[in-house]
mmCIF file of C-alpha atoms in Angstrom:
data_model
loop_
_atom_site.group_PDB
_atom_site.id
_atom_site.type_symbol
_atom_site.label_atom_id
_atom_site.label_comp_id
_atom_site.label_asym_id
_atom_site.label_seq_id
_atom_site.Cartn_x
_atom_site.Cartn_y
_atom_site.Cartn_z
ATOM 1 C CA UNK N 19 0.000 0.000 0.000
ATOM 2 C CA UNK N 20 1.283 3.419 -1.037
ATOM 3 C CA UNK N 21 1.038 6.221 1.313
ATOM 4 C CA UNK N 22 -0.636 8.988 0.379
ATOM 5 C CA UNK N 23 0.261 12.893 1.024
ATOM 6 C CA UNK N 24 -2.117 15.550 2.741
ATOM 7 C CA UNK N 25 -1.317 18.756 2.715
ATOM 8 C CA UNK N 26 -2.704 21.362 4.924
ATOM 9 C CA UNK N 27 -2.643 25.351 3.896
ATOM 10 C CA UNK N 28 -0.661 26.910 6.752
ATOM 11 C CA UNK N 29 -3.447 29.657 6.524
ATOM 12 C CA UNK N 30 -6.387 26.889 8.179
ATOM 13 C CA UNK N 31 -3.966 26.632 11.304
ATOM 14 C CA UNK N 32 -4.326 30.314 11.313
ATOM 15 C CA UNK N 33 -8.023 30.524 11.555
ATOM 16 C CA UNK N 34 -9.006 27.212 13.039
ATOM 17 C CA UNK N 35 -5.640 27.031 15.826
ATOM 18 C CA UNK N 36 -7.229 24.442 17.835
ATOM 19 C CA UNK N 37 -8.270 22.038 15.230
ATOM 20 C CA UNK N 38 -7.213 18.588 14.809
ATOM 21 C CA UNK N 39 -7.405 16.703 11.403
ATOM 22 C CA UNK N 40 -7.804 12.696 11.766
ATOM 23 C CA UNK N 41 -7.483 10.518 8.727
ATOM 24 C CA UNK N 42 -8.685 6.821 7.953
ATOM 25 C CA UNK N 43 -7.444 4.815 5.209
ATOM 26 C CA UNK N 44 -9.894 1.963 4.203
ATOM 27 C CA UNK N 45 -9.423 -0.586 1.748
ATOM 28 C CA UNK N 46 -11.810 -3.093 0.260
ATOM 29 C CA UNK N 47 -15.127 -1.204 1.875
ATOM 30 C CA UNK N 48 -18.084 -0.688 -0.208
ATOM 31 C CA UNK N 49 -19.602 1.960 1.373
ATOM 32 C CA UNK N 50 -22.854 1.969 -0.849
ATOM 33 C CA UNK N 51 -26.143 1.447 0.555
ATOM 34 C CA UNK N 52 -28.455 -1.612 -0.056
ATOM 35 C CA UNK N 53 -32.002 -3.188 0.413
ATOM 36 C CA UNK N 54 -30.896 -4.845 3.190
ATOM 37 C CA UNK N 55 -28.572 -2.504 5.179
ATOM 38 C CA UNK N 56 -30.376 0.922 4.404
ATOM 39 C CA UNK N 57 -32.377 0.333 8.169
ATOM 40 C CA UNK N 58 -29.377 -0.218 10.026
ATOM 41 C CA UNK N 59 -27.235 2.106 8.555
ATOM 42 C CA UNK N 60 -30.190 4.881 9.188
ATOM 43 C CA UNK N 61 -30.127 4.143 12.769
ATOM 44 C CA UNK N 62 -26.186 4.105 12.575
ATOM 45 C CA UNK N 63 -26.209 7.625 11.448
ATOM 46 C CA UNK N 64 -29.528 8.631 13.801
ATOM 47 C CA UNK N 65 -27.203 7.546 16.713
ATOM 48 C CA UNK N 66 -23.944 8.997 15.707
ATOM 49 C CA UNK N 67 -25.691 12.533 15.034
ATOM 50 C CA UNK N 68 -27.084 12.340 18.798
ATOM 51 C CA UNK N 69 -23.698 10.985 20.113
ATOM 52 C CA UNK N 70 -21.838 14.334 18.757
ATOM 53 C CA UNK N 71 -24.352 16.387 20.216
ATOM 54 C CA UNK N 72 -22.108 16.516 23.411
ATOM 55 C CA UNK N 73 -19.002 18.163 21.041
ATOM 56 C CA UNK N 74 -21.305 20.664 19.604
ATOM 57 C CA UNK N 75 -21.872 23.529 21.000
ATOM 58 C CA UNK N 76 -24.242 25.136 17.895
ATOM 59 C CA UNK N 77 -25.907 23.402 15.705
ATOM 60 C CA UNK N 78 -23.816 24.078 12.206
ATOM 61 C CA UNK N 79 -26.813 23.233 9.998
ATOM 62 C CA UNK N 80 -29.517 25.816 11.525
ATOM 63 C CA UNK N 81 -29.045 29.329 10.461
ATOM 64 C CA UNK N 82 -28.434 32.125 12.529
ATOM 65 C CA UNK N 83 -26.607 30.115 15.325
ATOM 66 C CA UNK N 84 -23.463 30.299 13.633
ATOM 67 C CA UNK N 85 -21.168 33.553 15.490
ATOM 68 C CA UNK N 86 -18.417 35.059 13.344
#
């Protein structure tokens, strides 16, 4: 397996100094969605979303709770 290169504009660090960037490499996945794992994979994403909830302090998707 070849590695592959990410590169990172030193300008985010600038405006996002805290952040972290985390990277997965996955081989052999198929990551498409089927009769017969659509369900689960619903609930998968259902749970996740509320999971995160205690990392988020606004809700990115609803406007006008964004600050600048």
């Amino acid at each position: 397996m070849t590695m592959k290169q990410v590169v990172i504009d030193k300008s985010f660090w600038t405006t996002f100094p805290d952040a972290q960037i985390n990277l997965m490499w996955i081989s052999d996945f198929d990551n498409h969605d089927t009769d017969e794992n659509k369900v689960e994979r619903q609930q998968l994403l259902h749970d996740a979303t509320v999971a995160s909830e205690q990392f988020t302090k606004v809700d990115p998707f609803v406007k006008g709770t964004r600050k600048m």
